[in-house]
Amino acid sequence: MAGDVTGLADLLYEFGLLKRYKRTGWLVAGVRDPESVADHSFRAAVIAAVIARLEGGDPQRAAFMALFHDSQETRVTDIPYLGKRYLKAAPNEEVTADQTRGVSGPVADMVRDAVAEYEEKASIEAVCARDADKLECLLQAVEYREQGNHNTQGWIDSSLAAITTPTGKRLAEEALSTGTLDWVVRVLNGGGAP
């Protein structure tokens, strides 16, 4: 048991790196202080739960997959799409297997299964989690654009094109037709719809 706990503590510290690692695509876009990988994964998990619920899937499973979808970046970092053209990265399932090697079987299996399901798009929850990843990127791009960064349209366009579920598409269109702080005005005016 002691070895299992030590391995688990190691994994938890390793995943803590995601709070420090910045999403490098935003650096390419000229964002001075971009979100971390953990920031991205948190909102992607929330979005995955919402999409899955509205698409008839299990929101908890979708959110769980979204939490782990970029956990491999502790080992391979967040390589921007431009860089990926020149590198051959190990499959995420292989990286996850290495990350969980010193962890007890049930926990390792839980993480490995979530990553494999996500990567294989093997369920409606996986599809919803993948849409959440893209929708989160779109939302972040719109937020950076509103903050004055003018190099985000490519991220908006590519994210929008990659979303596949009807709910994800509707949410993306709604996000593009409203300001990022319009919700504050609605709350201050009594919380009603505009």
Backbone as numpy.savetxt, mean C-alpha at the origin, in Angstrom:
# Nx Ny Nz CAx CAy CAz Cx Cy Cz
10.75 -22.42 22.18 9.94 -21.21 22.18 10.79 -19.95 22.18
11.90 -19.92 22.93 12.73 -18.72 23.01 13.25 -18.31 21.64
13.67 -19.30 20.83 14.14 -18.98 19.49 13.05 -18.36 18.63
11.83 -18.86 18.79 10.71 -18.33 18.02 10.45 -16.87 18.37
10.50 -16.54 19.66 10.27 -15.17 20.09 11.41 -14.27 19.62
12.64 -14.75 19.68 13.76 -13.95 19.20 13.61 -13.66 17.72
13.25 -14.67 16.96 13.04 -14.46 15.52 11.92 -13.49 15.25
10.88 -13.58 16.04 9.75 -12.68 15.86 10.13 -11.25 16.21
10.89 -11.07 17.28 11.35 -9.72 17.63 12.21 -9.15 16.50
13.06 -9.98 15.93 13.88 -9.54 14.79 12.99 -9.06 13.64
11.96 -9.83 13.33 11.06 -9.47 12.23 10.34 -8.15 12.53
9.91 -7.98 13.76 9.21 -6.74 14.12 10.13 -5.53 14.01
11.38 -5.68 14.45 12.34 -4.58 14.26 12.59 -4.33 12.78
12.71 -5.42 12.02 12.93 -5.25 10.58 11.77 -4.50 9.94
10.54 -4.88 10.26 9.39 -4.18 9.68 9.34 -2.72 10.12
9.95 -2.41 11.25 10.05 -1.01 11.69 10.81 -0.13 10.71
11.68 -0.74 9.91 12.40 0.03 8.89 11.44 0.71 7.92
10.27 0.11 7.72 9.30 0.67 6.78 8.81 2.04 7.22
8.93 2.35 8.51 8.55 3.68 8.99 9.60 4.71 8.58
10.84 4.26 8.35 11.92 5.19 7.98 12.17 5.26 6.48
11.87 4.17 5.76 12.12 4.14 4.32 11.09 4.99 3.59
11.56 5.89 2.78 10.68 6.77 2.02 10.29 6.12 0.71
9.13 6.48 0.22 8.68 6.01 -1.10 9.46 6.80 -2.15
10.35 6.13 -2.84 11.33 6.80 -3.69 10.75 7.40 -4.96
9.63 6.87 -5.44 9.02 7.47 -6.64 8.70 8.93 -6.42
8.31 9.27 -5.19 7.99 10.67 -4.90 9.25 11.54 -4.91
10.38 10.96 -4.58 11.64 11.71 -4.68 11.92 12.05 -6.14
11.66 11.09 -7.03 11.82 11.33 -8.47 10.90 12.46 -8.91
9.69 12.52 -8.34 8.71 13.55 -8.69 9.04 14.91 -8.07
10.06 14.96 -7.22 10.46 16.22 -6.62 9.82 16.53 -5.28
9.16 15.54 -4.68 8.59 15.74 -3.34 9.74 15.73 -2.35
9.87 16.78 -1.56 11.02 16.91 -0.66 11.00 15.95 0.53
9.85 15.72 1.10 9.75 14.83 2.26 8.60 13.86 2.03
8.82 12.83 1.22 7.73 11.92 0.86 7.31 11.02 2.01
6.14 10.45 1.85 5.61 9.49 2.82 6.55 8.29 2.95
6.45 7.61 4.07 7.20 6.37 4.25 6.42 5.20 3.65
7.10 4.08 3.52 6.44 2.87 3.05 5.34 2.47 4.05
5.60 2.63 5.34 4.59 2.30 6.35 3.38 3.23 6.25
3.61 4.52 6.00 2.49 5.46 5.80 1.60 4.96 4.67
2.22 4.60 3.56 1.49 4.11 2.40 0.72 2.84 2.74
1.36 1.90 3.42 0.72 0.62 3.71 -0.46 0.79 4.66
-0.37 1.71 5.60 -1.49 1.93 6.51 -2.73 2.37 5.76
-2.61 3.43 4.94 -3.81 3.90 4.24 -4.26 2.89 3.19
-3.32 2.18 2.57 -3.72 1.13 1.62 -4.55 0.06 2.33
-4.21 -0.28 3.57 -4.98 -1.28 4.32 -6.39 -0.79 4.61
-6.52 0.48 4.97 -7.85 1.05 5.22 -8.67 1.01 3.93
-8.06 1.43 2.84 -8.75 1.45 1.54 -9.12 0.04 1.11
-8.23 -0.92 1.33 -8.51 -2.32 0.96 -9.74 -2.83 1.69
-9.86 -2.50 2.97 -11.02 -2.94 3.74 -12.30 -2.35 3.16
-12.26 -1.07 2.82 -13.43 -0.39 2.26 -13.83 -1.01 0.92
-12.86 -1.15 0.03 -13.16 -1.71 -1.29 -13.69 -3.14 -1.15
-13.04 -3.95 -0.33 -13.49 -5.34 -0.17 -14.90 -5.41 0.36
-15.21 -4.57 1.33 -16.56 -4.58 1.90 -17.60 -4.27 0.81
-17.31 -3.25 0.00 -18.25 -2.84 -1.04 -18.28 -3.78 -2.23
-17.23 -4.59 -2.39 -17.17 -5.58 -3.48 -17.63 -6.96 -3.03
-18.05 -7.10 -1.78 -18.55 -8.37 -1.28 -17.48 -9.32 -0.77
-16.29 -8.80 -0.52 -15.21 -9.63 0.01 -15.05 -9.44 1.51
-14.03 -10.06 2.06 -13.73 -9.98 3.49 -12.81 -8.78 3.72
-13.31 -7.72 4.36 -12.49 -6.52 4.54 -11.25 -6.75 5.39
-11.36 -7.62 6.40 -10.20 -7.87 7.25 -9.08 -8.56 6.47
-9.44 -9.51 5.62 -8.42 -10.22 4.83 -7.74 -9.27 3.85
-8.54 -8.44 3.19 -7.98 -7.49 2.23 -7.04 -6.50 2.94
-7.46 -6.00 4.08 -6.62 -5.06 4.84 -5.33 -5.74 5.28
-5.43 -7.00 5.70 -4.27 -7.75 6.15 -3.24 -7.89 5.03
-3.71 -8.24 3.85 -2.79 -8.36 2.71 -2.14 -7.02 2.38
-2.92 -5.95 2.45 -2.38 -4.62 2.14 -1.30 -4.21 3.14
-1.45 -4.63 4.39 -0.42 -4.31 5.39 0.93 -4.92 5.03
0.91 -6.10 4.43 2.15 -6.82 4.13 2.61 -6.68 2.68
1.87 -5.96 1.84 2.16 -5.99 0.40 3.52 -5.39 0.04
4.03 -4.48 0.83 5.35 -3.88 0.56 6.37 -4.20 1.65
6.09 -5.18 2.50 7.00 -5.48 3.61 8.36 -5.96 3.13
8.44 -6.45 1.92 9.71 -6.92 1.36 10.71 -5.77 1.16
10.20 -4.55 1.17 11.07 -3.40 0.92 12.06 -3.15 2.04
11.94 -3.87 3.16 12.99 -3.80 4.18 14.28 -4.38 3.65
14.15 -5.31 2.69 15.34 -5.99 2.14 15.75 -5.43 0.78
14.78 -5.04 -0.04 15.10 -4.62 -1.40 14.88 -3.12 -1.62
14.40 -2.43 -0.61 14.04 -1.01 -0.62 12.91 -0.75 -1.62
12.51 0.50 -1.70 11.45 0.91 -2.62 12.12 1.41 -3.90
12.24 0.53 -4.85 12.90 0.87 -6.11 11.88 1.55 -7.02
12.16 2.76 -7.49 11.19 3.42 -8.39 11.07 2.65 -9.70
9.91 2.83 -10.35 9.65 2.09 -11.59 10.75 2.30 -12.62
11.32 3.47 -12.68 12.42 3.73 -13.61 13.58 2.78 -13.35
13.93 2.59 -12.08 15.02 1.70 -11.71 14.71 0.24 -11.96
13.43 -0.13 -11.82 13.05 -1.54 -12.00 13.28 -2.02 -13.42
13.37 -1.09 -14.36 13.65 -1.48 -15.74 15.02 -2.11 -15.88
15.93 -1.80 -14.95 17.32 -2.23 -15.08 17.73 -3.29 -14.05
16.82 -3.65 -13.17 17.15 -4.59 -12.11 16.25 -5.81 -12.17
16.80 -6.93 -11.76 15.99 -8.14 -11.64 15.87 -8.44 -10.15
14.72 -8.09 -9.59 14.50 -8.31 -8.17 13.97 -9.71 -7.92
14.25 -10.20 -6.73 13.69 -11.49 -6.32 12.18 -11.34 -6.17
11.42 -12.39 -6.45 9.97 -12.31 -6.24 9.65 -12.00 -4.78
8.58 -11.26 -4.55 8.20 -10.88 -3.19 8.02 -12.09 -2.28
7.48 -13.19 -2.83 7.29 -14.39 -2.02 8.64 -14.93 -1.51
9.67 -14.83 -2.33 11.01 -15.30 -1.94 11.60 -14.42 -0.84
11.43 -13.11 -0.99 11.92 -12.18 0.04 11.19 -12.44 1.35
9.87 -12.60 1.29 9.08 -12.86 2.49 9.52 -14.17 3.16
9.82 -15.18 2.37 10.29 -16.45 2.94 11.60 -16.24 3.70
12.50 -15.43 3.15 13.75 -15.12 3.86 13.48 -14.32 5.13
12.58 -13.35 5.04 12.28 -12.51 6.21 11.72 -13.34 7.36
10.95 -14.34 7.05 10.25 -15.11 8.09 10.96 -16.42 8.45
12.14 -16.62 7.93 12.86 -17.88 8.15 13.06 -18.20 9.63
13.36 -17.23 10.46 13.62 -17.48 11.88 12.40 -17.33 12.77
11.23 -17.29 12.16 9.99 -17.07 12.88 9.22 -18.38 12.99
8.46 -18.54 14.07 7.71 -19.78 14.28 6.78 -20.06 13.11
6.52 -21.33 12.87 5.72 -21.77 11.73 4.38 -21.08 11.56
3.53 -21.01 12.59 2.22 -20.39 12.39 2.29 -18.91 11.98
3.21 -18.18 12.56 3.34 -16.75 12.21 3.96 -16.62 10.83
4.99 -17.38 10.56 5.62 -17.33 9.24 4.63 -17.70 8.15
3.85 -18.75 8.39 2.84 -19.17 7.41 1.81 -18.07 7.18
1.40 -17.41 8.24 0.40 -16.35 8.13 0.89 -15.24 7.20
2.13 -14.81 7.39 2.69 -13.73 6.57 2.93 -14.22 5.15
3.53 -15.38 5.01 3.81 -15.93 3.67 2.53 -16.14 2.87
1.50 -16.66 3.52 0.23 -16.90 2.83 -0.40 -15.60 2.36
-0.34 -14.57 3.19 -0.92 -13.27 2.81 -0.19 -12.69 1.60
1.12 -12.76 1.61 1.91 -12.22 0.50 1.66 -13.04 -0.77
1.63 -14.36 -0.65 1.40 -15.21 -1.83 0.01 -14.94 -2.42
-0.99 -14.84 -1.59 -2.34 -14.57 -2.08 -2.41 -13.23 -2.79
-1.77 -12.23 -2.21 -1.72 -10.89 -2.82 -1.04 -10.94 -4.18
0.13 -11.56 -4.23 0.91 -11.60 -5.46 0.21 -12.41 -6.56
-0.49 -13.47 -6.18 -1.17 -14.32 -7.17 -2.53 -13.77 -7.58
-2.98 -12.69 -6.91 -4.33 -12.15 -7.17 -5.35 -13.29 -7.07
-5.17 -14.13 -6.06 -5.90 -15.39 -5.95 -7.29 -15.27 -5.36
-7.71 -14.08 -5.00 -9.02 -13.92 -4.37 -9.53 -12.51 -4.63
-10.81 -12.30 -4.38 -11.37 -10.96 -4.51 -10.68 -10.02 -3.52
-10.33 -10.53 -2.35 -9.64 -9.70 -1.36 -8.27 -9.26 -1.86
-7.56 -10.14 -2.56 -6.26 -9.77 -3.12 -6.42 -8.71 -4.20
-7.43 -8.87 -5.04 -7.68 -7.87 -6.08 -8.03 -6.53 -5.45
-8.83 -6.56 -4.39 -9.19 -5.32 -3.69 -7.96 -4.69 -3.04
-7.09 -5.50 -2.46 -5.86 -4.98 -1.85 -4.95 -4.36 -2.90
-4.88 -4.97 -4.07 -4.05 -4.42 -5.14 -4.64 -3.09 -5.63
-5.97 -3.03 -5.75 -6.60 -1.76 -6.11 -6.33 -0.70 -5.05
-6.35 -1.11 -3.79 -6.10 -0.17 -2.70 -4.69 0.41 -2.80
-3.72 -0.41 -3.17 -2.35 0.07 -3.36 -2.33 1.18 -4.41
-3.02 0.97 -5.51 -3.04 1.96 -6.59 -3.85 3.20 -6.20
-4.98 2.99 -5.54 -5.81 4.12 -5.14 -5.09 4.97 -4.09
-4.37 4.33 -3.19 -3.60 5.09 -2.20 -2.56 5.95 -2.90
-1.90 5.41 -3.90 -0.91 6.18 -4.66 -1.57 7.36 -5.36
-2.73 7.14 -5.93 -3.47 8.22 -6.59 -3.82 9.32 -5.59
-4.36 8.94 -4.43 -4.70 9.93 -3.40 -3.48 10.72 -2.97
-2.37 10.02 -2.77 -1.15 10.70 -2.34 -0.67 11.66 -3.42
-0.77 11.26 -4.67 -0.36 12.14 -5.77 -1.21 13.40 -5.81
-2.51 13.25 -5.62 -3.40 14.42 -5.59 -3.04 15.33 -4.42
-2.76 14.73 -3.26 -2.36 15.54 -2.09 -1.06 16.29 -2.36
-0.08 15.62 -2.94 1.18 16.30 -3.26 0.96 17.40 -4.30
0.09 17.16 -5.26 -0.22 18.18 -6.26 -0.83 19.41 -5.60
-1.77 19.18 -4.69 -2.39 20.31 -3.99 -1.40 21.05 -3.09
-0.34 20.38 -2.69 0.69 21.01 -1.87 1.73 21.74 -2.73
1.51 21.75 -4.04 2.38 22.53 -4.92 3.33 21.74 -5.80
3.33 20.42 -5.69 4.20 19.63 -6.56 3.49 19.42 -7.89
4.13 19.81 -8.97 3.50 19.77 -10.29 3.91 18.55 -11.12
4.60 17.59 -10.50 5.10 16.43 -11.23 4.37 15.14 -10.89
3.12 15.22 -10.50 2.43 14.02 -10.02 1.43 13.43 -11.00
1.17 14.09 -12.11 0.12 13.63 -13.01 0.39 12.22 -13.55
1.62 11.89 -13.81 1.95 10.54 -14.28 1.55 9.47 -13.27
1.73 9.75 -11.98 1.34 8.80 -10.94 -0.19 8.69 -10.87
-0.86 9.82 -11.03 -2.33 9.81 -11.03 -2.83 8.96 -12.20
-2.31 9.23 -13.38 -2.77 8.52 -14.58 -2.49 7.03 -14.52
-1.27 6.65 -14.13 -0.93 5.23 -14.10 -1.69 4.49 -13.00
-1.90 5.15 -11.87 -2.67 4.52 -10.80 -4.12 4.31 -11.22
-4.71 5.33 -11.81 -6.09 5.24 -12.26 -6.26 4.11 -13.28
-5.32 4.00 -14.19 -5.40 2.96 -15.23 -5.27 1.55 -14.66
-4.62 1.41 -13.51 -4.38 0.07 -12.94 -5.51 -0.42 -12.05
-6.42 0.43 -11.67 -7.52 0.04 -10.78 -8.54 -0.77 -11.57
-8.97 -1.90 -11.02 -9.83 -2.82 -11.78 -11.23 -3.01 -11.22
-11.42 -2.85 -9.92 -12.75 -3.11 -9.35 -13.67 -1.92 -9.61
-14.97 -2.17 -9.75 -15.92 -1.06 -9.91 -15.86 -0.07 -8.74
-15.76 -0.58 -7.53 -15.68 0.30 -6.36 -14.41 1.13 -6.39
-13.30 0.51 -6.71 -12.03 1.25 -6.78 -12.09 2.35 -7.82
-12.68 2.04 -8.96 -12.81 3.06 -10.02 -13.69 4.20 -9.58
-14.82 3.89 -8.93 -15.72 4.95 -8.46 -15.05 5.82 -7.41
-14.33 5.19 -6.49 -13.61 5.95 -5.46 -12.54 6.84 -6.08
-11.83 6.34 -7.06 -10.81 7.15 -7.73 -11.42 8.35 -8.42
-12.51 8.15 -9.13 -13.17 9.26 -9.81 -13.67 10.30 -8.80
-14.24 9.83 -7.70 -14.69 10.75 -6.65 -13.51 11.53 -6.07
-12.41 10.84 -5.81 -11.23 11.51 -5.27 -10.69 12.57 -6.22
-10.79 12.31 -7.51 -10.30 13.27 -8.49 -11.24 14.46 -8.67
-12.47 14.33 -8.22 -13.43 15.42 -8.41 -13.65 16.26 -7.16
-12.88 16.02 -6.12 -13.02 16.77 -4.88 -11.64 17.21 -4.40
-11.62 18.25 -3.61 -10.36 18.70 -3.02 -10.00 17.84 -1.82
-8.74 17.79 -1.50 -8.28 16.92 -0.42 -8.74 17.39 0.96
-9.14 18.64 1.08 -9.63 19.13 2.36 -11.10 19.56 2.31
-11.79 19.21 1.25 -13.22 19.53 1.18 -14.00 18.89 2.33
-13.56 17.76 2.79 -14.24 17.07 3.89 -14.24 17.94 5.15
-13.18 18.74 5.36 -13.12 19.60 6.54 -14.24 20.64 6.50
-14.44 21.24 5.34 -15.50 22.23 5.18 -16.85 21.59 5.46
-17.06 20.40 4.95 -18.34 19.71 5.18 -18.56 19.44 6.67
-17.50 19.01 7.37 -17.62 18.76 8.81 -17.93 20.05 9.55
-17.22 21.11 9.21 -17.44 22.39 9.90 -18.81 22.98 9.61
-19.38 22.61 8.48 -20.71 23.11 8.12 -21.82 22.15 8.54
-21.54 21.27 9.45 -22.59 20.41 9.96 -22.51 18.97 9.50
-21.53 18.62 8.70 -21.32 17.23 8.32 -22.17 16.71 7.20
-22.99 17.52 6.60 -23.83 17.06 5.51 -23.10 16.99 4.20
-23.71 16.33 3.25 -23.13 16.24 1.90 -23.22 17.61 1.24
-22.31 17.91 0.33 -22.32 19.22 -0.33 -23.58 19.47 -1.13
